[in-house]
Amino acid sequence: MKASRLAAAAAVAGSAVLVLSGPAFAHVSVSPEGTAAKGGYATVDFKVPNERDNASTTKLEVAFPTDHPLASVMPEPVPGWTAQVTKAKLAKPLTVHGRQISEAVSKVTWTASGKGIEPGYFQKFPLSVGPLPEDADELVFKAIQTYSNKEVVRWIEVQQDGQEEPENPAPVLQLSAASDDHHGGGAKGASDDSAESADSDDDSKTAHTGAEASGTDSDDDGGTDTTARVLGVAGIVVGAAGVAYGVFAGRRRSDA
């Protein structure tokens, strides 16, 4: 009875994994590393899963919002991929750090120089972007995914309030409340450096403690060896005395 219950539970768990890992839940998305605060800068990752069993993803195009243009967009190098940043003239110039910007990034294209994203894998494409708009709660990007078999999937459908998620939803970056530090990535980097320093200190302390423990063990081992040697010598002396006494007693009996 127990075996049948376990088998049934395993079957349910297995089917749940299959459902959760289905293609309907995998789509191109964007999320910040840390926070994406209004008015600040952020590092965001475009996550691209490969949804095909017989083809690899070889190209990704991300179109930037025109209603909230971003003056600064810098891609992080991704091994096996080349990135191309396309800019366009703005109808209305932006003022960033006291100077006017007449053009902004309209699209970033990543092209695979090797095999691309193979079946069963995903890839992240990081970008440093900013300044983020202060008068919006989210930014909608539109992405086009191209496979090695020339198939094209357009992730461009905008989610409507009160409706189900569309089949090919556009990536949406949620913006958080404005912070005093408009270069939000710096705080994260500083905390990472602090964490690394703390880890280094802990490693040093651990190594030092280990050395002390090793020294103590050596002292204990040395004391044990000395005691054993003393006891061994004492045993030899006692044994020799016993032999001498036996020989002496035997001679006295012979003489008698």
PDB file of C-alpha atoms in Angstrom:
ATOM      1  CA  MET A   1       0.000   0.000   0.000  1.00  0.00           C
ATOM      2  CA  LYS A   2       2.814   2.360   0.932  1.00  0.00           C
ATOM      3  CA  ALA A   3       4.644   1.557  -2.311  1.00  0.00           C
ATOM      4  CA  SER A   4       1.569   2.428  -4.391  1.00  0.00           C
ATOM      5  CA  ARG A   5       1.151   5.738  -2.553  1.00  0.00           C
ATOM      6  CA  LEU A   6       4.800   6.634  -3.127  1.00  0.00           C
ATOM      7  CA  ALA A   7       4.475   5.781  -6.820  1.00  0.00           C
ATOM      8  CA  ALA A   8       1.374   7.973  -7.139  1.00  0.00           C
ATOM      9  CA  ALA A   9       3.090  10.881  -5.379  1.00  0.00           C
ATOM     10  CA  ALA A  10       6.124  10.543  -7.648  1.00  0.00           C
ATOM     11  CA  ALA A  11       3.892  10.578 -10.733  1.00  0.00           C
ATOM     12  CA  VAL A  12       2.145  13.765  -9.575  1.00  0.00           C
ATOM     13  CA  ALA A  13       5.483  15.455  -8.820  1.00  0.00           C
ATOM     14  CA  GLY A  14       6.861  14.457 -12.207  1.00  0.00           C
ATOM     15  CA  SER A  15       3.854  15.823 -14.067  1.00  0.00           C
ATOM     16  CA  ALA A  16       4.133  19.086 -12.111  1.00  0.00           C
ATOM     17  CA  VAL A  17       7.758  19.500 -13.216  1.00  0.00           C
ATOM     18  CA  LEU A  18       6.781  18.868 -16.833  1.00  0.00           C
ATOM     19  CA  VAL A  19       3.998  21.463 -16.644  1.00  0.00           C
ATOM     20  CA  LEU A  20       6.170  24.100 -14.999  1.00  0.00           C
ATOM     21  CA  SER A  21       8.967  23.602 -17.520  1.00  0.00           C
ATOM     22  CA  GLY A  22       6.661  23.836 -20.544  1.00  0.00           C
ATOM     23  CA  PRO A  23       7.309  26.356 -23.337  1.00  0.00           C
ATOM     24  CA  ALA A  24       4.341  28.510 -22.318  1.00  0.00           C
ATOM     25  CA  PHE A  25       6.270  29.699 -19.271  1.00  0.00           C
ATOM     26  CA  ALA A  26       9.494  30.479 -21.138  1.00  0.00           C
ATOM     27  CA  HIS A  27       9.774  33.799 -22.932  1.00  0.00           C
ATOM     28  CA  VAL A  28      12.193  36.679 -23.363  1.00  0.00           C
ATOM     29  CA  SER A  29      12.172  38.792 -20.206  1.00  0.00           C
ATOM     30  CA  VAL A  30      14.092  41.660 -18.626  1.00  0.00           C
ATOM     31  CA  SER A  31      14.983  42.202 -14.972  1.00  0.00           C
ATOM     32  CA  PRO A  32      17.398  44.466 -13.081  1.00  0.00           C
ATOM     33  CA  GLU A  33      20.481  43.355 -11.215  1.00  0.00           C
ATOM     34  CA  GLY A  34      19.461  44.849  -7.892  1.00  0.00           C
ATOM     35  CA  THR A  35      17.049  47.734  -8.430  1.00  0.00           C
ATOM     36  CA  ALA A  36      16.007  49.940 -11.335  1.00  0.00           C
ATOM     37  CA  ALA A  37      15.189  53.208  -9.580  1.00  0.00           C
ATOM     38  CA  LYS A  38      13.508  56.098 -11.327  1.00  0.00           C
ATOM     39  CA  GLY A  39      15.980  58.769 -12.378  1.00  0.00           C
ATOM     40  CA  GLY A  40      18.957  56.484 -11.850  1.00  0.00           C
ATOM     41  CA  TYR A  41      21.121  54.031 -13.726  1.00  0.00           C
ATOM     42  CA  ALA A  42      20.828  50.264 -13.595  1.00  0.00           C
ATOM     43  CA  THR A  43      22.221  47.054 -15.027  1.00  0.00           C
ATOM     44  CA  VAL A  44      19.467  44.993 -16.600  1.00  0.00           C
ATOM     45  CA  ASP A  45      19.546  41.459 -18.005  1.00  0.00           C
ATOM     46  CA  PHE A  46      17.574  40.293 -21.000  1.00  0.00           C
ATOM     47  CA  LYS A  47      17.011  36.583 -20.406  1.00  0.00           C
ATOM     48  CA  VAL A  48      16.515  34.553 -23.588  1.00  0.00           C
ATOM     49  CA  PRO A  49      15.494  30.877 -23.374  1.00  0.00           C
ATOM     50  CA  ASN A  50      15.735  28.568 -26.366  1.00  0.00           C
ATOM     51  CA  GLU A  51      12.269  27.085 -26.917  1.00  0.00           C
ATOM     52  CA  ARG A  52      13.041  24.848 -29.881  1.00  0.00           C
ATOM     53  CA  ASP A  53      14.332  21.279 -29.843  1.00  0.00           C
ATOM     54  CA  ASN A  54      15.800  21.375 -33.345  1.00  0.00           C
ATOM     55  CA  ALA A  55      17.294  24.868 -33.637  1.00  0.00           C
ATOM     56  CA  SER A  56      19.515  27.324 -31.774  1.00  0.00           C
ATOM     57  CA  THR A  57      18.901  31.007 -31.096  1.00  0.00           C
ATOM     58  CA  THR A  58      21.387  32.962 -33.192  1.00  0.00           C
ATOM     59  CA  LYS A  59      20.117  36.535 -32.956  1.00  0.00           C
ATOM     60  CA  LEU A  60      18.311  38.859 -30.550  1.00  0.00           C
ATOM     61  CA  GLU A  61      17.053  42.350 -31.365  1.00  0.00           C
ATOM     62  CA  VAL A  62      15.711  44.589 -28.601  1.00  0.00           C
ATOM     63  CA  ALA A  63      13.866  47.780 -29.540  1.00  0.00           C
ATOM     64  CA  PHE A  64      13.916  50.553 -26.939  1.00  0.00           C
ATOM     65  CA  PRO A  65      10.877  52.620 -25.943  1.00  0.00           C
ATOM     66  CA  THR A  66      10.504  55.836 -27.916  1.00  0.00           C
ATOM     67  CA  ASP A  67       8.241  57.530 -25.377  1.00  0.00           C
ATOM     68  CA  HIS A  68      10.986  57.356 -22.725  1.00  0.00           C
ATOM     69  CA  PRO A  69      14.320  57.345 -24.600  1.00  0.00           C
ATOM     70  CA  LEU A  70      17.495  56.329 -22.774  1.00  0.00           C
ATOM     71  CA  ALA A  71      20.577  58.434 -23.398  1.00  0.00           C
ATOM     72  CA  SER A  72      23.104  55.904 -22.107  1.00  0.00           C
ATOM     73  CA  VAL A  73      23.074  52.224 -23.088  1.00  0.00           C
ATOM     74  CA  MET A  74      26.207  50.089 -22.817  1.00  0.00           C
ATOM     75  CA  PRO A  75      26.242  46.326 -23.480  1.00  0.00           C
ATOM     76  CA  GLU A  76      28.411  44.000 -21.426  1.00  0.00           C
ATOM     77  CA  PRO A  77      30.513  41.652 -23.587  1.00  0.00           C
ATOM     78  CA  VAL A  78      28.963  38.190 -23.885  1.00  0.00           C
ATOM     79  CA  PRO A  79      31.302  35.390 -25.026  1.00  0.00           C
ATOM     80  CA  GLY A  80      30.274  34.014 -28.404  1.00  0.00           C
ATOM     81  CA  TRP A  81      28.166  37.061 -29.283  1.00  0.00           C
ATOM     82  CA  THR A  82      28.705  40.482 -30.902  1.00  0.00           C
ATOM     83  CA  ALA A  83      26.605  43.474 -29.890  1.00  0.00           C
ATOM     84  CA  GLN A  84      25.591  46.396 -32.082  1.00  0.00           C
ATOM     85  CA  VAL A  85      24.028  49.558 -30.643  1.00  0.00           C
ATOM     86  CA  THR A  86      21.821  51.601 -32.981  1.00  0.00           C
ATOM     87  CA  LYS A  87      20.946  55.225 -32.238  1.00  0.00           C
ATOM     88  CA  ALA A  88      18.260  57.491 -33.642  1.00  0.00           C
ATOM     89  CA  LYS A  89      17.639  61.238 -33.659  1.00  0.00           C
ATOM     90  CA  LEU A  90      15.234  62.507 -31.032  1.00  0.00           C
ATOM     91  CA  ALA A  91      12.276  64.677 -31.942  1.00  0.00           C
ATOM     92  CA  LYS A  92      12.857  66.498 -28.654  1.00  0.00           C
ATOM     93  CA  PRO A  93      16.406  66.661 -27.196  1.00  0.00           C
ATOM     94  CA  LEU A  94      17.024  65.344 -23.686  1.00  0.00           C
ATOM     95  CA  THR A  95      18.911  67.184 -20.966  1.00  0.00           C
ATOM     96  CA  VAL A  96      21.259  64.843 -19.094  1.00  0.00           C
ATOM     97  CA  HIS A  97      23.679  66.135 -16.450  1.00  0.00           C
ATOM     98  CA  GLY A  98      23.318  69.659 -17.740  1.00  0.00           C
ATOM     99  CA  ARG A  99      23.894  68.954 -21.431  1.00  0.00           C
ATOM    100  CA  GLN A 100      21.523  68.302 -24.273  1.00  0.00           C
ATOM    101  CA  ILE A 101      21.318  64.907 -25.966  1.00  0.00           C
ATOM    102  CA  SER A 102      19.947  64.924 -29.513  1.00  0.00           C
ATOM    103  CA  GLU A 103      19.982  61.159 -30.081  1.00  0.00           C
ATOM    104  CA  ALA A 104      19.290  58.031 -28.053  1.00  0.00           C
ATOM    105  CA  VAL A 105      19.590  54.285 -28.438  1.00  0.00           C
ATOM    106  CA  SER A 106      16.739  52.824 -30.468  1.00  0.00           C
ATOM    107  CA  LYS A 107      17.893  49.205 -30.703  1.00  0.00           C
ATOM    108  CA  VAL A 108      20.534  46.752 -29.532  1.00  0.00           C
ATOM    109  CA  THR A 109      21.253  43.659 -31.629  1.00  0.00           C
ATOM    110  CA  TRP A 110      23.194  40.599 -30.453  1.00  0.00           C
ATOM    111  CA  THR A 111      24.400  38.164 -33.111  1.00  0.00           C
ATOM    112  CA  ALA A 112      25.956  34.776 -32.335  1.00  0.00           C
ATOM    113  CA  SER A 113      29.480  34.248 -33.610  1.00  0.00           C
ATOM    114  CA  GLY A 114      29.333  30.562 -32.695  1.00  0.00           C
ATOM    115  CA  LYS A 115      26.577  28.057 -31.991  1.00  0.00           C
ATOM    116  CA  GLY A 116      24.312  30.519 -30.195  1.00  0.00           C
ATOM    117  CA  ILE A 117      21.820  29.370 -27.563  1.00  0.00           C
ATOM    118  CA  GLU A 118      21.380  25.641 -28.071  1.00  0.00           C
ATOM    119  CA  PRO A 119      18.230  23.649 -27.214  1.00  0.00           C
ATOM    120  CA  GLY A 120      17.731  23.274 -23.482  1.00  0.00           C
ATOM    121  CA  TYR A 121      19.730  26.406 -22.568  1.00  0.00           C
ATOM    122  CA  PHE A 122      19.199  30.121 -21.991  1.00  0.00           C
ATOM    123  CA  GLN A 123      21.441  33.180 -22.165  1.00  0.00           C
ATOM    124  CA  LYS A 124      21.502  36.518 -20.356  1.00  0.00           C
ATOM    125  CA  PHE A 125      22.425  39.730 -22.173  1.00  0.00           C
ATOM    126  CA  PRO A 126      23.366  42.496 -19.688  1.00  0.00           C
ATOM    127  CA  LEU A 127      23.045  46.206 -20.405  1.00  0.00           C
ATOM    128  CA  SER A 128      23.922  49.282 -18.367  1.00  0.00           C
ATOM    129  CA  VAL A 129      21.141  51.805 -18.965  1.00  0.00           C
ATOM    130  CA  GLY A 130      20.111  55.261 -17.780  1.00  0.00           C
ATOM    131  CA  PRO A 131      19.063  57.652 -16.687  1.00  0.00           C
ATOM    132  CA  LEU A 132      15.741  55.906 -16.199  1.00  0.00           C
ATOM    133  CA  PRO A 133      12.611  58.071 -16.531  1.00  0.00           C
ATOM    134  CA  GLU A 134      11.155  59.641 -13.403  1.00  0.00           C
ATOM    135  CA  ASP A 135       7.604  59.862 -14.764  1.00  0.00           C
ATOM    136  CA  ALA A 136       7.027  56.166 -15.542  1.00  0.00           C
ATOM    137  CA  ASP A 137       6.508  52.986 -13.528  1.00  0.00           C
ATOM    138  CA  GLU A 138       7.739  50.636 -16.225  1.00  0.00           C
ATOM    139  CA  LEU A 139       9.525  50.437 -19.552  1.00  0.00           C
ATOM    140  CA  VAL A 140       8.277  48.179 -22.324  1.00  0.00           C
ATOM    141  CA  PHE A 141      10.834  46.729 -24.721  1.00  0.00           C
ATOM    142  CA  LYS A 142      10.075  44.745 -27.857  1.00  0.00           C
ATOM    143  CA  ALA A 143      12.307  41.797 -28.719  1.00  0.00           C
ATOM    144  CA  ILE A 144      12.757  39.687 -31.840  1.00  0.00           C
ATOM    145  CA  GLN A 145      14.335  36.235 -31.469  1.00  0.00           C
ATOM    146  CA  THR A 146      15.784  34.504 -34.532  1.00  0.00           C
ATOM    147  CA  TYR A 147      16.605  30.794 -34.724  1.00  0.00           C
ATOM    148  CA  SER A 148      19.187  28.951 -36.809  1.00  0.00           C
ATOM    149  CA  ASN A 149      16.399  27.511 -38.994  1.00  0.00           C
ATOM    150  CA  LYS A 150      15.357  31.106 -39.911  1.00  0.00           C
ATOM    151  CA  GLU A 151      12.286  31.008 -37.666  1.00  0.00           C
ATOM    152  CA  VAL A 152      11.502  34.387 -36.078  1.00  0.00           C
ATOM    153  CA  VAL A 153       9.571  34.886 -32.830  1.00  0.00           C
ATOM    154  CA  ARG A 154       8.354  38.411 -32.058  1.00  0.00           C
ATOM    155  CA  TRP A 155       8.037  39.198 -28.366  1.00  0.00           C
ATOM    156  CA  ILE A 156       6.124  42.437 -28.944  1.00  0.00           C
ATOM    157  CA  GLU A 157       2.645  41.989 -27.440  1.00  0.00           C
ATOM    158  CA  VAL A 158       1.912  44.461 -24.641  1.00  0.00           C
ATOM    159  CA  GLN A 159       0.102  43.169 -21.567  1.00  0.00           C
ATOM    160  CA  GLN A 160      -3.307  44.808 -21.129  1.00  0.00           C
ATOM    161  CA  ASP A 161      -4.791  45.458 -17.687  1.00  0.00           C
ATOM    162  CA  GLY A 162      -7.288  42.843 -16.599  1.00  0.00           C
ATOM    163  CA  GLN A 163      -6.448  40.462 -19.427  1.00  0.00           C
ATOM    164  CA  GLU A 164      -4.481  37.224 -19.592  1.00  0.00           C
ATOM    165  CA  GLU A 165      -0.838  37.298 -20.551  1.00  0.00           C
ATOM    166  CA  PRO A 166      -0.453  37.330 -24.340  1.00  0.00           C
ATOM    167  CA  GLU A 167       1.192  34.455 -26.160  1.00  0.00           C
ATOM    168  CA  ASN A 168       4.324  36.467 -26.991  1.00  0.00           C
ATOM    169  CA  PRO A 169       4.556  39.166 -24.298  1.00  0.00           C
ATOM    170  CA  ALA A 170       6.999  42.049 -24.661  1.00  0.00           C
ATOM    171  CA  PRO A 171       9.692  42.282 -21.945  1.00  0.00           C
ATOM    172  CA  VAL A 172       8.730  44.806 -19.247  1.00  0.00           C
ATOM    173  CA  LEU A 173      11.167  46.469 -16.824  1.00  0.00           C
ATOM    174  CA  GLN A 174       9.522  47.507 -13.572  1.00  0.00           C
ATOM    175  CA  LEU A 175      10.890  50.731 -12.060  1.00  0.00           C
ATOM    176  CA  SER A 176      11.181  51.310  -8.329  1.00  0.00           C
ATOM    177  CA  ALA A 177      10.903  54.563  -6.392  1.00  0.00           C
ATOM    178  CA  ALA A 178      13.635  57.128  -6.898  1.00  0.00           C
ATOM    179  CA  SER A 179      16.657  56.863  -4.595  1.00  0.00           C
ATOM    180  CA  ASP A 180      19.258  59.384  -3.475  1.00  0.00           C
ATOM    181  CA  ASP A 181      21.958  57.366  -5.245  1.00  0.00           C
ATOM    182  CA  HIS A 182      21.155  57.714  -8.938  1.00  0.00           C
ATOM    183  CA  HIS A 183      24.046  55.420  -9.797  1.00  0.00           C
ATOM    184  CA  GLY A 184      22.452  52.490  -8.037  1.00  0.00           C
ATOM    185  CA  GLY A 185      24.981  49.965  -9.322  1.00  0.00           C
ATOM    186  CA  GLY A 186      27.734  51.567  -7.220  1.00  0.00           C
ATOM    187  CA  ALA A 187      26.131  50.605  -3.925  1.00  0.00           C
ATOM    188  CA  LYS A 188      25.860  47.023  -5.092  1.00  0.00           C
ATOM    189  CA  GLY A 189      29.480  46.977  -6.188  1.00  0.00           C
ATOM    190  CA  ALA A 190      30.611  48.469  -2.902  1.00  0.00           C
ATOM    191  CA  SER A 191      28.672  45.891  -0.919  1.00  0.00           C
ATOM    192  CA  ASP A 192      30.147  43.143  -3.110  1.00  0.00           C
ATOM    193  CA  ASP A 193      33.649  44.481  -2.415  1.00  0.00           C
ATOM    194  CA  SER A 194      32.886  44.586   1.293  1.00  0.00           C
ATOM    195  CA  ALA A 195      31.592  41.048   1.165  1.00  0.00           C
ATOM    196  CA  GLU A 196      34.742  39.903  -0.628  1.00  0.00           C
ATOM    197  CA  SER A 197      36.887  41.691   1.950  1.00  0.00           C
ATOM    198  CA  ALA A 198      34.932  40.066   4.761  1.00  0.00           C
ATOM    199  CA  ASP A 199      35.303  36.671   3.130  1.00  0.00           C
ATOM    200  CA  SER A 200      39.051  37.276   2.811  1.00  0.00           C
ATOM    201  CA  ASP A 201      39.281  38.216   6.490  1.00  0.00           C
ATOM    202  CA  ASP A 202      37.285  35.132   7.456  1.00  0.00           C
ATOM    203  CA  ASP A 203      39.579  32.948   5.334  1.00  0.00           C
ATOM    204  CA  SER A 204      42.630  34.483   7.044  1.00  0.00           C
ATOM    205  CA  LYS A 205      41.087  33.902  10.460  1.00  0.00           C
ATOM    206  CA  THR A 206      40.208  30.343   9.539  1.00  0.00           C
ATOM    207  CA  ALA A 207      43.713  29.667   8.275  1.00  0.00           C
ATOM    208  CA  HIS A 208      45.231  31.222  11.422  1.00  0.00           C
ATOM    209  CA  THR A 209      42.933  29.207  13.683  1.00  0.00           C
ATOM    210  CA  GLY A 210      43.774  26.071  11.722  1.00  0.00           C
ATOM    211  CA  ALA A 211      47.506  26.721  12.157  1.00  0.00           C
ATOM    212  CA  GLU A 212      47.046  27.176  15.901  1.00  0.00           C
ATOM    213  CA  ALA A 213      45.022  23.984  16.113  1.00  0.00           C
ATOM    214  CA  SER A 214      47.678  22.161  14.118  1.00  0.00           C
ATOM    215  CA  GLY A 215      50.367  23.458  16.470  1.00  0.00           C
ATOM    216  CA  THR A 216      48.379  22.307  19.494  1.00  0.00           C
ATOM    217  CA  ASP A 217      47.911  18.894  17.960  1.00  0.00           C
ATOM    218  CA  SER A 218      51.645  18.680  17.309  1.00  0.00           C
ATOM    219  CA  ASP A 219      52.412  19.585  20.939  1.00  0.00           C
ATOM    220  CA  ASP A 220      49.943  16.970  22.138  1.00  0.00           C
ATOM    221  CA  ASP A 221      51.448  14.357  19.847  1.00  0.00           C
ATOM    222  CA  GLY A 222      54.956  15.258  21.053  1.00  0.00           C
ATOM    223  CA  GLY A 223      53.922  14.903  24.701  1.00  0.00           C
ATOM    224  CA  THR A 224      52.313  11.543  23.998  1.00  0.00           C
ATOM    225  CA  ASP A 225      55.474  10.305  22.235  1.00  0.00           C
ATOM    226  CA  THR A 226      57.689  11.346  25.174  1.00  0.00           C
ATOM    227  CA  THR A 227      55.443   9.594  27.693  1.00  0.00           C
ATOM    228  CA  ALA A 228      55.427   6.438  25.603  1.00  0.00           C
ATOM    229  CA  ARG A 229      59.211   6.454  25.384  1.00  0.00           C
ATOM    230  CA  VAL A 230      59.621   6.886  29.170  1.00  0.00           C
ATOM    231  CA  LEU A 231      57.206   4.065  29.853  1.00  0.00           C
ATOM    232  CA  GLY A 232      58.981   1.886  27.311  1.00  0.00           C
ATOM    233  CA  VAL A 233      62.392   2.458  28.923  1.00  0.00           C
ATOM    234  CA  ALA A 234      60.941   1.806  32.383  1.00  0.00           C
ATOM    235  CA  GLY A 235      59.464  -1.460  31.150  1.00  0.00           C
ATOM    236  CA  ILE A 236      62.824  -2.562  29.771  1.00  0.00           C
ATOM    237  CA  VAL A 237      64.553  -1.758  33.067  1.00  0.00           C
ATOM    238  CA  VAL A 238      61.946  -3.653  35.081  1.00  0.00           C
ATOM    239  CA  GLY A 239      62.167  -6.596  32.693  1.00  0.00           C
ATOM    240  CA  ALA A 240      65.971  -6.707  32.941  1.00  0.00           C
ATOM    241  CA  ALA A 241      65.796  -6.589  36.730  1.00  0.00           C
ATOM    242  CA  GLY A 242      63.357  -9.503  36.719  1.00  0.00           C
ATOM    243  CA  VAL A 243      65.652 -11.578  34.501  1.00  0.00           C
ATOM    244  CA  ALA A 244      68.671 -10.835  36.728  1.00  0.00           C
ATOM    245  CA  TYR A 245      66.739 -11.815  39.844  1.00  0.00           C
ATOM    246  CA  GLY A 246      65.659 -15.095  38.214  1.00  0.00           C
ATOM    247  CA  VAL A 247      69.232 -15.981  37.265  1.00  0.00           C
ATOM    248  CA  PHE A 248      70.510 -15.104  40.736  1.00  0.00           C
ATOM    249  CA  ALA A 249      67.828 -17.205  42.432  1.00  0.00           C
ATOM    250  CA  GLY A 250      68.576 -20.177  40.186  1.00  0.00           C
ATOM    251  CA  ARG A 251      72.268 -20.101  41.080  1.00  0.00           C
ATOM    252  CA  ARG A 252      71.528 -20.080  44.799  1.00  0.00           C
ATOM    253  CA  ARG A 253      69.376 -23.189  44.433  1.00  0.00           C
ATOM    254  CA  SER A 254      72.184 -24.920  42.477  1.00  0.00           C
ATOM    255  CA  ASP A 255      74.756 -24.037  45.150  1.00  0.00           C
ATOM    256  CA  ALA A 256      72.477 -25.441  47.868  1.00  0.00           C
TER     257      ALA A 256
END
